[in-house]
Amino acid sequence: IMMSTWFKPLSSDDSRNLLLITSMYLSPVLLLIHTINYRVMKLDLKIYLLIALMFLCAYSHTESWRPSTFLYSCMFLFTFLLCYRIVNTGNIKIQTFLHINKLLIYAYAVFVVIQQACLIAGVEPINFTQSEIVFEDTAFRINALSPEPSHIARFMLIFMVSYLSLRSIEMGRQYYFTKDYKSDILVWISYLWSMLTIGSATAILYVGMAMIPLISKKNIKYLVFIILAAIVMIMVLDTRSLDRAINIIPAALSLDIDTLFMIDASAAWRIAPLILFFRHLAPLSINFFIGNGIDYQRGLCERYLIGYNEAAPTGGYITMIMDYGFLSFLMLMIIIYDSCYHKSNRYIFLVFMLVVL
């Protein structure tokens, strides 16, 4: 709940989630208590090895070394390890996690509807952030319980894929859309409404991904109908998001940063840092393996992207190679693979990797 919700009154001026940060500050203490009460796991050792690697790589560039930034990164690792230990020592049951997952889907959908109703009525919505962003035609961009619409797309996709996977485990069989959708009709409505009406091109690209594992010969006609209905709904309610989703793909493939910003500035801030990353990657240098120091990737963005500021993204997990080096990044990927991948559910792992990378 802490990881996937954001409340405006409990955030800093640069949109940092103070509620989440406070809970993460407590994670090392809670982790120590949990480790004392339960055995040490293999993942513990891998996490601490990653922290040691990150320290050695970052500290090798003393000119950019900042203990606060390094420790802030470590808090995320401690929090992940704590969550992993809680799940894998049986402290939380599947039914409990399934219930929390469903409540988060409902909570996001309720906030989406409330914000939409407020905008229609001409009232400033609660927890609203989009009025502060200088874009043209953003009147119906909804952020719900996240800092911005594109975050809703990522969270809701993970919620839905996780929910369907947990439902399969709970039932002891595969989730069949034609048989099981009636018992989850409110979940499906909440998911589709939140993804299709928030004014996010990311949501348009992601919305159908939750349904891919459900496709079979028996239900293909129903899923095709849902997809067509969704397309019609988008065309009627939000042609701008559909246009953005269609236009940004060829712009991204062109690898031309100026074209990206001309087509869609919001998407460009996410894609352009990745283009810079690959342009400046030097696989034969020692810094490729040990990194260039803290905030090197951010420095590239400040140098080459006009109007860049500290709140803007730097390209996602893969750009960790620039700051902490390929060895640290490889260790992180090994940790994610070992702790999140399962051969019985490869799809949820692929979705997770797509969202975080």
mmCIF file of C-alpha atoms in Angstrom:
data_model
loop_
_atom_site.group_PDB
_atom_site.id
_atom_site.type_symbol
_atom_site.label_atom_id
_atom_site.label_comp_id
_atom_site.label_asym_id
_atom_site.label_seq_id
_atom_site.Cartn_x
_atom_site.Cartn_y
_atom_site.Cartn_z
ATOM 1 C CA ILE A 1 0.000 0.000 0.000
ATOM 2 C CA MET A 2 2.858 2.372 0.850
ATOM 3 C CA MET A 3 4.625 1.596 -2.439
ATOM 4 C CA SER A 4 1.625 2.169 -4.694
ATOM 5 C CA THR A 5 -0.242 5.134 -3.212
ATOM 6 C CA TRP A 6 0.632 8.832 -3.154
ATOM 7 C CA PHE A 7 -1.166 11.543 -1.206
ATOM 8 C CA LYS A 8 -0.548 15.186 -2.046
ATOM 9 C CA PRO A 9 -0.659 16.502 1.575
ATOM 10 C CA LEU A 10 1.944 13.876 2.545
ATOM 11 C CA SER A 11 4.414 14.688 -0.227
ATOM 12 C CA SER A 12 7.292 17.134 -0.577
ATOM 13 C CA ASP A 13 7.420 20.046 -3.032
ATOM 14 C CA ASP A 14 9.257 17.826 -5.557
ATOM 15 C CA SER A 15 6.554 15.111 -5.229
ATOM 16 C CA ARG A 16 8.565 12.753 -3.038
ATOM 17 C CA ASN A 17 6.271 10.341 -1.195
ATOM 18 C CA LEU A 18 7.045 11.219 2.435
ATOM 19 C CA LEU A 19 4.780 8.469 3.789
ATOM 20 C CA LEU A 20 6.698 5.866 1.788
ATOM 21 C CA ILE A 21 10.088 7.346 2.672
ATOM 22 C CA THR A 22 9.202 7.313 6.387
ATOM 23 C CA SER A 23 8.200 3.653 6.200
ATOM 24 C CA MET A 24 11.416 2.843 4.324
ATOM 25 C CA TYR A 25 13.469 4.548 7.046
ATOM 26 C CA LEU A 26 12.019 1.959 9.432
ATOM 27 C CA SER A 27 12.779 -0.986 7.115
ATOM 28 C CA PRO A 28 16.356 -1.697 8.348
ATOM 29 C CA VAL A 29 15.119 -1.926 11.963
ATOM 30 C CA LEU A 30 12.165 -4.148 11.020
ATOM 31 C CA LEU A 31 14.469 -6.213 8.807
ATOM 32 C CA LEU A 32 16.876 -6.778 11.707
ATOM 33 C CA ILE A 33 14.009 -7.906 13.970
ATOM 34 C CA HIS A 34 12.693 -10.236 11.262
ATOM 35 C CA THR A 35 16.165 -11.701 10.599
ATOM 36 C CA ILE A 36 16.634 -12.430 14.316
ATOM 37 C CA ASN A 37 13.276 -14.240 14.482
ATOM 38 C CA TYR A 38 13.775 -16.219 11.234
ATOM 39 C CA ARG A 39 16.712 -17.813 9.438
ATOM 40 C CA VAL A 40 19.012 -15.898 7.117
ATOM 41 C CA MET A 41 18.021 -16.425 3.471
ATOM 42 C CA LYS A 42 20.159 -16.593 0.327
ATOM 43 C CA LEU A 43 18.589 -13.355 -0.858
ATOM 44 C CA ASP A 44 19.917 -11.547 2.243
ATOM 45 C CA LEU A 45 23.485 -12.300 1.177
ATOM 46 C CA LYS A 46 22.827 -11.242 -2.442
ATOM 47 C CA ILE A 47 21.296 -7.916 -1.356
ATOM 48 C CA TYR A 48 24.260 -7.168 0.917
ATOM 49 C CA LEU A 49 26.664 -8.122 -1.881
ATOM 50 C CA LEU A 50 24.855 -5.679 -4.190
ATOM 51 C CA ILE A 51 25.118 -2.920 -1.563
ATOM 52 C CA ALA A 52 28.863 -3.617 -1.224
ATOM 53 C CA LEU A 53 29.303 -3.477 -5.005
ATOM 54 C CA MET A 54 27.350 -0.219 -5.258
ATOM 55 C CA PHE A 55 29.443 1.301 -2.470
ATOM 56 C CA LEU A 56 32.757 0.331 -4.074
ATOM 57 C CA CYS A 57 31.650 1.604 -7.492
ATOM 58 C CA ALA A 58 30.189 4.882 -6.226
ATOM 59 C CA TYR A 59 33.044 5.592 -3.809
ATOM 60 C CA SER A 60 35.623 5.058 -6.562
ATOM 61 C CA HIS A 61 34.424 8.448 -7.908
ATOM 62 C CA THR A 62 34.921 10.567 -4.815
ATOM 63 C CA GLU A 63 34.166 13.790 -6.684
ATOM 64 C CA SER A 64 30.486 12.788 -6.967
ATOM 65 C CA TRP A 65 30.180 10.649 -3.817
ATOM 66 C CA ARG A 66 27.186 11.544 -1.628
ATOM 67 C CA PRO A 67 26.383 9.283 1.369
ATOM 68 C CA SER A 68 22.762 10.526 1.484
ATOM 69 C CA THR A 69 22.071 9.444 -2.115
ATOM 70 C CA PHE A 70 23.729 6.063 -1.602
ATOM 71 C CA LEU A 71 21.814 5.369 1.639
ATOM 72 C CA TYR A 72 18.551 6.483 -0.004
ATOM 73 C CA SER A 73 19.082 3.807 -2.695
ATOM 74 C CA CYS A 74 19.866 1.241 0.010
ATOM 75 C CA MET A 75 16.513 1.932 1.695
ATOM 76 C CA PHE A 76 14.689 0.578 -1.366
ATOM 77 C CA LEU A 77 16.778 -2.601 -1.229
ATOM 78 C CA PHE A 78 16.129 -3.072 2.497
ATOM 79 C CA THR A 79 12.389 -2.537 1.948
ATOM 80 C CA PHE A 80 12.316 -5.062 -0.909
ATOM 81 C CA LEU A 81 14.197 -7.606 1.211
ATOM 82 C CA LEU A 82 11.800 -7.076 4.115
ATOM 83 C CA CYS A 83 8.763 -7.618 1.833
ATOM 84 C CA TYR A 84 10.370 -10.721 0.345
ATOM 85 C CA ARG A 85 11.088 -12.198 3.775
ATOM 86 C CA ILE A 86 7.551 -11.516 5.027
ATOM 87 C CA VAL A 87 6.019 -13.268 2.002
ATOM 88 C CA ASN A 88 8.414 -16.224 1.967
ATOM 89 C CA THR A 89 8.225 -16.977 5.694
ATOM 90 C CA GLY A 90 4.445 -17.312 5.519
ATOM 91 C CA ASN A 91 3.627 -14.139 7.482
ATOM 92 C CA ILE A 92 1.018 -13.140 4.894
ATOM 93 C CA LYS A 93 -1.528 -15.484 3.335
ATOM 94 C CA ILE A 94 -2.531 -15.472 -0.346
ATOM 95 C CA GLN A 95 -6.119 -14.544 0.530
ATOM 96 C CA THR A 96 -4.899 -11.496 2.473
ATOM 97 C CA PHE A 97 -2.668 -10.329 -0.361
ATOM 98 C CA LEU A 98 -5.466 -10.952 -2.878
ATOM 99 C CA HIS A 99 -7.828 -8.833 -0.768
ATOM 100 C CA ILE A 100 -5.304 -5.973 -0.536
ATOM 101 C CA ASN A 101 -4.741 -6.172 -4.293
ATOM 102 C CA LYS A 102 -8.477 -5.909 -4.974
ATOM 103 C CA LEU A 103 -8.860 -2.981 -2.569
ATOM 104 C CA LEU A 104 -6.068 -1.091 -4.350
ATOM 105 C CA ILE A 105 -7.780 -1.614 -7.730
ATOM 106 C CA TYR A 106 -11.058 -0.319 -6.262
ATOM 107 C CA ALA A 107 -9.351 2.617 -4.499
ATOM 108 C CA TYR A 108 -7.682 3.806 -7.705
ATOM 109 C CA ALA A 109 -10.935 3.503 -9.665
ATOM 110 C CA VAL A 110 -12.898 5.434 -7.013
ATOM 111 C CA PHE A 111 -10.333 8.263 -7.028
ATOM 112 C CA VAL A 112 -10.383 8.346 -10.845
ATOM 113 C CA VAL A 113 -14.179 8.753 -10.844
ATOM 114 C CA ILE A 114 -14.106 11.369 -8.052
ATOM 115 C CA GLN A 115 -11.486 13.443 -9.869
ATOM 116 C CA GLN A 116 -13.370 13.177 -13.162
ATOM 117 C CA ALA A 117 -16.613 14.258 -11.490
ATOM 118 C CA CYS A 118 -14.852 17.237 -9.888
ATOM 119 C CA LEU A 119 -13.375 18.328 -13.235
ATOM 120 C CA ILE A 120 -16.782 18.112 -14.926
ATOM 121 C CA ALA A 121 -18.247 20.198 -12.086
ATOM 122 C CA GLY A 122 -15.407 22.733 -12.391
ATOM 123 C CA VAL A 123 -14.036 21.987 -8.905
ATOM 124 C CA GLU A 124 -10.365 21.360 -8.050
ATOM 125 C CA PRO A 125 -10.211 17.570 -7.387
ATOM 126 C CA ILE A 126 -8.676 16.151 -4.222
ATOM 127 C CA ASN A 127 -5.142 14.769 -4.582
ATOM 128 C CA PHE A 128 -4.933 16.407 -8.030
ATOM 129 C CA THR A 129 -1.555 17.222 -9.602
ATOM 130 C CA GLN A 130 -2.235 17.838 -13.286
ATOM 131 C CA SER A 131 -3.271 21.478 -12.872
ATOM 132 C CA GLU A 132 0.328 22.220 -11.842
ATOM 133 C CA ILE A 133 1.843 20.846 -15.062
ATOM 134 C CA VAL A 134 2.162 23.163 -18.059
ATOM 135 C CA PHE A 135 0.746 21.111 -20.950
ATOM 136 C CA GLU A 136 -1.861 21.961 -23.520
ATOM 137 C CA ASP A 137 -5.235 20.242 -23.230
ATOM 138 C CA THR A 138 -4.645 18.425 -19.927
ATOM 139 C CA ALA A 139 -8.103 19.057 -18.482
ATOM 140 C CA PHE A 140 -8.983 15.393 -18.128
ATOM 141 C CA ARG A 141 -5.596 13.907 -17.254
ATOM 142 C CA ILE A 142 -6.278 12.074 -13.991
ATOM 143 C CA ASN A 143 -3.664 11.032 -11.416
ATOM 144 C CA ALA A 144 -5.928 9.372 -8.773
ATOM 145 C CA LEU A 145 -3.647 7.949 -6.025
ATOM 146 C CA SER A 146 -0.404 8.465 -7.958
ATOM 147 C CA PRO A 147 1.682 11.543 -8.826
ATOM 148 C CA GLU A 148 0.649 11.389 -12.515
ATOM 149 C CA PRO A 149 -1.521 9.400 -14.990
ATOM 150 C CA SER A 150 1.271 7.233 -16.430
ATOM 151 C CA HIS A 151 1.960 5.885 -12.932
ATOM 152 C CA ILE A 152 -1.650 4.685 -12.732
ATOM 153 C CA ALA A 153 -1.051 2.643 -15.890
ATOM 154 C CA ARG A 154 1.942 0.866 -14.357
ATOM 155 C CA PHE A 155 0.342 0.240 -10.976
ATOM 156 C CA MET A 156 -3.005 -0.935 -12.369
ATOM 157 C CA LEU A 157 -1.315 -3.310 -14.813
ATOM 158 C CA ILE A 158 0.714 -4.881 -11.992
ATOM 159 C CA PHE A 159 -2.377 -4.984 -9.748
ATOM 160 C CA MET A 160 -4.457 -6.741 -12.407
ATOM 161 C CA VAL A 161 -1.836 -9.256 -13.533
ATOM 162 C CA SER A 162 -1.084 -10.045 -9.876
ATOM 163 C CA TYR A 163 -4.786 -10.337 -9.064
ATOM 164 C CA LEU A 164 -5.444 -12.806 -11.885
ATOM 165 C CA SER A 165 -2.385 -14.858 -10.920
ATOM 166 C CA LEU A 166 -3.434 -14.989 -7.274
ATOM 167 C CA ARG A 167 -6.994 -15.923 -8.259
ATOM 168 C CA SER A 168 -5.581 -18.869 -10.235
ATOM 169 C CA ILE A 169 -3.623 -20.014 -7.177
ATOM 170 C CA GLU A 170 -6.675 -19.561 -4.944
ATOM 171 C CA MET A 171 -8.884 -21.620 -7.301
ATOM 172 C CA GLY A 172 -6.204 -24.238 -7.965
ATOM 173 C CA ARG A 173 -6.635 -23.915 -11.740
ATOM 174 C CA GLN A 174 -6.166 -21.495 -14.624
ATOM 175 C CA TYR A 175 -8.309 -18.367 -14.643
ATOM 176 C CA TYR A 176 -10.902 -18.717 -17.419
ATOM 177 C CA PHE A 177 -12.273 -15.362 -18.499
ATOM 178 C CA THR A 178 -15.626 -16.656 -19.808
ATOM 179 C CA LYS A 179 -16.220 -18.660 -16.626
ATOM 180 C CA ASP A 180 -14.755 -16.414 -13.934
ATOM 181 C CA TYR A 181 -15.271 -12.824 -15.079
ATOM 182 C CA LYS A 182 -18.767 -12.600 -13.544
ATOM 183 C CA SER A 183 -17.404 -13.042 -10.017
ATOM 184 C CA ASP A 184 -14.799 -10.342 -10.731
ATOM 185 C CA ILE A 185 -16.961 -8.008 -12.808
ATOM 186 C CA LEU A 186 -16.330 -4.975 -10.551
ATOM 187 C CA VAL A 187 -12.586 -5.607 -10.664
ATOM 188 C CA TRP A 188 -12.641 -5.705 -14.485
ATOM 189 C CA ILE A 189 -14.792 -2.556 -14.731
ATOM 190 C CA SER A 190 -12.501 -0.715 -12.275
ATOM 191 C CA TYR A 191 -9.402 -1.769 -14.202
ATOM 192 C CA LEU A 192 -10.716 -0.900 -17.673
ATOM 193 C CA TRP A 193 -12.246 2.411 -16.626
ATOM 194 C CA SER A 194 -9.067 3.487 -14.820
ATOM 195 C CA MET A 195 -6.879 2.588 -17.793
ATOM 196 C CA LEU A 196 -9.048 3.953 -20.599
ATOM 197 C CA THR A 197 -10.284 7.285 -19.223
ATOM 198 C CA ILE A 198 -7.304 8.862 -17.438
ATOM 199 C CA GLY A 199 -5.722 10.592 -20.447
ATOM 200 C CA SER A 200 -2.532 8.507 -20.427
ATOM 201 C CA ALA A 201 -0.927 7.153 -23.608
ATOM 202 C CA THR A 202 0.989 4.666 -21.434
ATOM 203 C CA ALA A 203 -2.309 3.238 -20.181
ATOM 204 C CA ILE A 204 -3.553 2.811 -23.764
ATOM 205 C CA LEU A 205 -0.408 0.833 -24.618
ATOM 206 C CA TYR A 206 -0.609 -1.302 -21.440
ATOM 207 C CA VAL A 207 -4.345 -1.929 -21.007
ATOM 208 C CA GLY A 208 -4.598 -5.180 -22.987
ATOM 209 C CA MET A 209 -1.505 -6.789 -21.498
ATOM 210 C CA ALA A 210 -3.361 -8.161 -18.473
ATOM 211 C CA MET A 211 -5.587 -10.186 -20.819
ATOM 212 C CA ILE A 212 -2.866 -11.880 -22.891
ATOM 213 C CA PRO A 213 -2.483 -14.946 -20.573
ATOM 214 C CA LEU A 214 -6.273 -15.430 -20.688
ATOM 215 C CA ILE A 215 -6.507 -15.859 -24.471
ATOM 216 C CA SER A 216 -7.752 -19.249 -25.659
ATOM 217 C CA LYS A 217 -9.733 -20.596 -28.623
ATOM 218 C CA LYS A 218 -12.918 -20.578 -26.545
ATOM 219 C CA ASN A 219 -12.777 -16.976 -25.360
ATOM 220 C CA ILE A 220 -10.982 -15.229 -28.218
ATOM 221 C CA LYS A 221 -14.242 -13.770 -29.568
ATOM 222 C CA TYR A 222 -15.105 -12.271 -26.153
ATOM 223 C CA LEU A 223 -11.667 -10.701 -25.734
ATOM 224 C CA VAL A 224 -11.737 -9.340 -29.295
ATOM 225 C CA PHE A 225 -15.116 -7.777 -28.498
ATOM 226 C CA ILE A 226 -13.700 -6.172 -25.323
ATOM 227 C CA ILE A 227 -10.703 -4.814 -27.244
ATOM 228 C CA LEU A 228 -12.925 -3.371 -29.987
ATOM 229 C CA ALA A 229 -15.280 -1.876 -27.391
ATOM 230 C CA ALA A 230 -12.297 -0.351 -25.602
ATOM 231 C CA ILE A 231 -11.016 1.174 -28.865
ATOM 232 C CA VAL A 232 -14.446 2.681 -29.580
ATOM 233 C CA MET A 233 -14.589 4.002 -26.013
ATOM 234 C CA ILE A 234 -11.178 5.628 -26.378
ATOM 235 C CA MET A 235 -12.135 7.156 -29.724
ATOM 236 C CA VAL A 236 -15.264 8.639 -28.215
ATOM 237 C CA LEU A 237 -13.896 9.756 -24.835
ATOM 238 C CA ASP A 238 -10.186 10.382 -25.336
ATOM 239 C CA THR A 239 -8.884 10.607 -28.893
ATOM 240 C CA ARG A 240 -5.865 12.587 -27.681
ATOM 241 C CA SER A 241 -4.415 9.650 -25.696
ATOM 242 C CA LEU A 242 -4.985 7.283 -28.611
ATOM 243 C CA ASP A 243 -3.267 9.696 -31.001
ATOM 244 C CA ARG A 244 -0.347 10.076 -28.587
ATOM 245 C CA ALA A 245 0.037 6.284 -28.267
ATOM 246 C CA ILE A 246 -0.019 5.840 -32.061
ATOM 247 C CA ASN A 247 2.334 8.734 -32.825
ATOM 248 C CA ILE A 248 4.950 8.094 -30.154
ATOM 249 C CA ILE A 249 5.940 4.606 -31.425
ATOM 250 C CA PRO A 250 7.436 5.712 -34.792
ATOM 251 C CA ALA A 251 8.902 8.792 -33.080
ATOM 252 C CA ALA A 252 10.664 6.587 -30.523
ATOM 253 C CA LEU A 253 11.958 4.227 -33.219
ATOM 254 C CA SER A 254 13.450 7.200 -35.066
ATOM 255 C CA LEU A 255 15.763 7.831 -32.051
ATOM 256 C CA ASP A 256 15.509 11.552 -32.819
ATOM 257 C CA ILE A 257 15.147 13.437 -29.532
ATOM 258 C CA ASP A 258 13.892 16.656 -31.179
ATOM 259 C CA THR A 259 11.172 14.718 -33.014
ATOM 260 C CA LEU A 260 10.159 13.011 -29.777
ATOM 261 C CA PHE A 261 9.662 16.309 -27.963
ATOM 262 C CA MET A 262 7.779 17.748 -30.926
ATOM 263 C CA ILE A 263 5.358 14.765 -31.022
ATOM 264 C CA ASP A 264 4.830 14.205 -27.276
ATOM 265 C CA ALA A 265 6.833 16.038 -24.603
ATOM 266 C CA SER A 266 5.461 13.895 -21.768
ATOM 267 C CA ALA A 267 6.585 10.626 -23.401
ATOM 268 C CA ALA A 268 9.844 12.204 -24.563
ATOM 269 C CA TRP A 269 10.967 12.841 -20.983
ATOM 270 C CA ARG A 270 10.849 9.051 -20.460
ATOM 271 C CA ILE A 271 12.337 7.895 -23.760
ATOM 272 C CA ALA A 272 14.971 10.573 -24.432
ATOM 273 C CA PRO A 273 17.130 9.674 -21.370
ATOM 274 C CA LEU A 274 17.298 6.084 -22.654
ATOM 275 C CA ILE A 275 18.479 7.308 -26.074
ATOM 276 C CA LEU A 276 21.188 9.354 -24.340
ATOM 277 C CA PHE A 277 22.155 6.310 -22.278
ATOM 278 C CA PHE A 278 22.778 4.133 -25.339
ATOM 279 C CA ARG A 279 24.554 6.953 -27.196
ATOM 280 C CA HIS A 280 27.056 7.439 -24.358
ATOM 281 C CA LEU A 281 27.468 3.807 -23.294
ATOM 282 C CA ALA A 282 31.122 2.712 -23.602
ATOM 283 C CA PRO A 283 31.221 -1.104 -23.118
ATOM 284 C CA LEU A 284 35.027 -1.294 -23.508
ATOM 285 C CA SER A 285 35.847 1.228 -20.751
ATOM 286 C CA ILE A 286 36.481 0.400 -17.090
ATOM 287 C CA ASN A 287 33.681 2.793 -16.113
ATOM 288 C CA PHE A 288 31.213 0.547 -17.935
ATOM 289 C CA PHE A 289 31.841 -2.054 -15.222
ATOM 290 C CA ILE A 290 32.297 0.173 -12.154
ATOM 291 C CA GLY A 291 30.175 3.173 -13.187
ATOM 292 C CA ASN A 292 30.900 6.859 -13.639
ATOM 293 C CA GLY A 293 29.735 7.980 -10.208
ATOM 294 C CA ILE A 294 26.513 9.152 -8.619
ATOM 295 C CA ASP A 295 24.211 11.224 -10.867
ATOM 296 C CA TYR A 296 26.314 10.815 -14.026
ATOM 297 C CA GLN A 297 23.191 9.904 -16.040
ATOM 298 C CA ARG A 298 21.377 12.908 -14.588
ATOM 299 C CA GLY A 299 24.286 15.062 -15.731
ATOM 300 C CA LEU A 300 23.876 13.738 -19.285
ATOM 301 C CA CYS A 301 20.196 14.670 -19.224
ATOM 302 C CA GLU A 302 20.945 18.166 -17.895
ATOM 303 C CA ARG A 303 23.543 18.649 -20.629
ATOM 304 C CA TYR A 304 21.522 17.470 -23.622
ATOM 305 C CA LEU A 305 17.816 17.911 -22.715
ATOM 306 C CA ILE A 306 16.625 21.525 -22.683
ATOM 307 C CA GLY A 307 14.471 22.355 -19.668
ATOM 308 C CA TYR A 308 15.582 19.301 -17.662
ATOM 309 C CA ASN A 309 15.197 19.546 -13.883
ATOM 310 C CA GLU A 310 15.716 17.327 -10.837
ATOM 311 C CA ALA A 311 12.128 16.041 -10.885
ATOM 312 C CA ALA A 312 12.459 14.682 -14.442
ATOM 313 C CA PRO A 313 13.214 10.967 -15.038
ATOM 314 C CA THR A 314 16.660 9.669 -16.014
ATOM 315 C CA GLY A 315 15.707 6.560 -17.993
ATOM 316 C CA GLY A 316 14.803 3.813 -15.523
ATOM 317 C CA TYR A 317 16.705 0.913 -13.971
ATOM 318 C CA ILE A 318 19.009 0.220 -16.907
ATOM 319 C CA THR A 319 20.671 3.639 -16.545
ATOM 320 C CA MET A 320 22.013 2.384 -13.205
ATOM 321 C CA ILE A 321 24.892 1.135 -15.374
ATOM 322 C CA MET A 322 26.019 4.741 -15.903
ATOM 323 C CA ASP A 323 26.118 5.564 -12.184
ATOM 324 C CA TYR A 324 26.973 2.286 -10.436
ATOM 325 C CA GLY A 325 28.324 0.181 -13.299
ATOM 326 C CA PHE A 326 27.350 -2.995 -15.119
ATOM 327 C CA LEU A 327 28.483 -5.253 -12.248
ATOM 328 C CA SER A 328 25.997 -3.656 -9.843
ATOM 329 C CA PHE A 329 23.244 -3.686 -12.479
ATOM 330 C CA LEU A 330 23.911 -7.366 -13.254
ATOM 331 C CA MET A 331 23.719 -8.233 -9.555
ATOM 332 C CA LEU A 332 20.401 -6.375 -9.289
ATOM 333 C CA MET A 333 19.010 -8.288 -12.294
ATOM 334 C CA ILE A 334 20.143 -11.605 -10.749
ATOM 335 C CA ILE A 335 18.338 -10.672 -7.519
ATOM 336 C CA ILE A 336 15.141 -9.751 -9.372
ATOM 337 C CA TYR A 337 15.291 -12.931 -11.462
ATOM 338 C CA ASP A 338 15.976 -15.255 -8.503
ATOM 339 C CA SER A 339 13.308 -13.720 -6.276
ATOM 340 C CA CYS A 340 10.562 -12.872 -8.804
ATOM 341 C CA TYR A 341 10.776 -15.426 -11.624
ATOM 342 C CA HIS A 342 8.814 -18.684 -11.479
ATOM 343 C CA LYS A 343 8.520 -21.134 -14.354
ATOM 344 C CA SER A 344 4.799 -21.632 -13.705
ATOM 345 C CA ASN A 345 4.130 -17.926 -14.303
ATOM 346 C CA ARG A 346 6.670 -16.479 -16.707
ATOM 347 C CA TYR A 347 4.279 -13.837 -17.972
ATOM 348 C CA ILE A 348 3.987 -11.875 -14.735
ATOM 349 C CA PHE A 349 7.793 -11.686 -14.611
ATOM 350 C CA LEU A 350 7.931 -10.318 -18.164
ATOM 351 C CA VAL A 351 5.285 -7.700 -17.317
ATOM 352 C CA PHE A 352 7.210 -6.682 -14.204
ATOM 353 C CA MET A 353 10.457 -6.317 -16.140
ATOM 354 C CA LEU A 354 8.732 -4.260 -18.854
ATOM 355 C CA VAL A 355 7.251 -1.887 -16.294
ATOM 356 C CA VAL A 356 10.445 -1.332 -14.285
ATOM 357 C CA LEU A 357 12.865 -1.162 -17.200
#
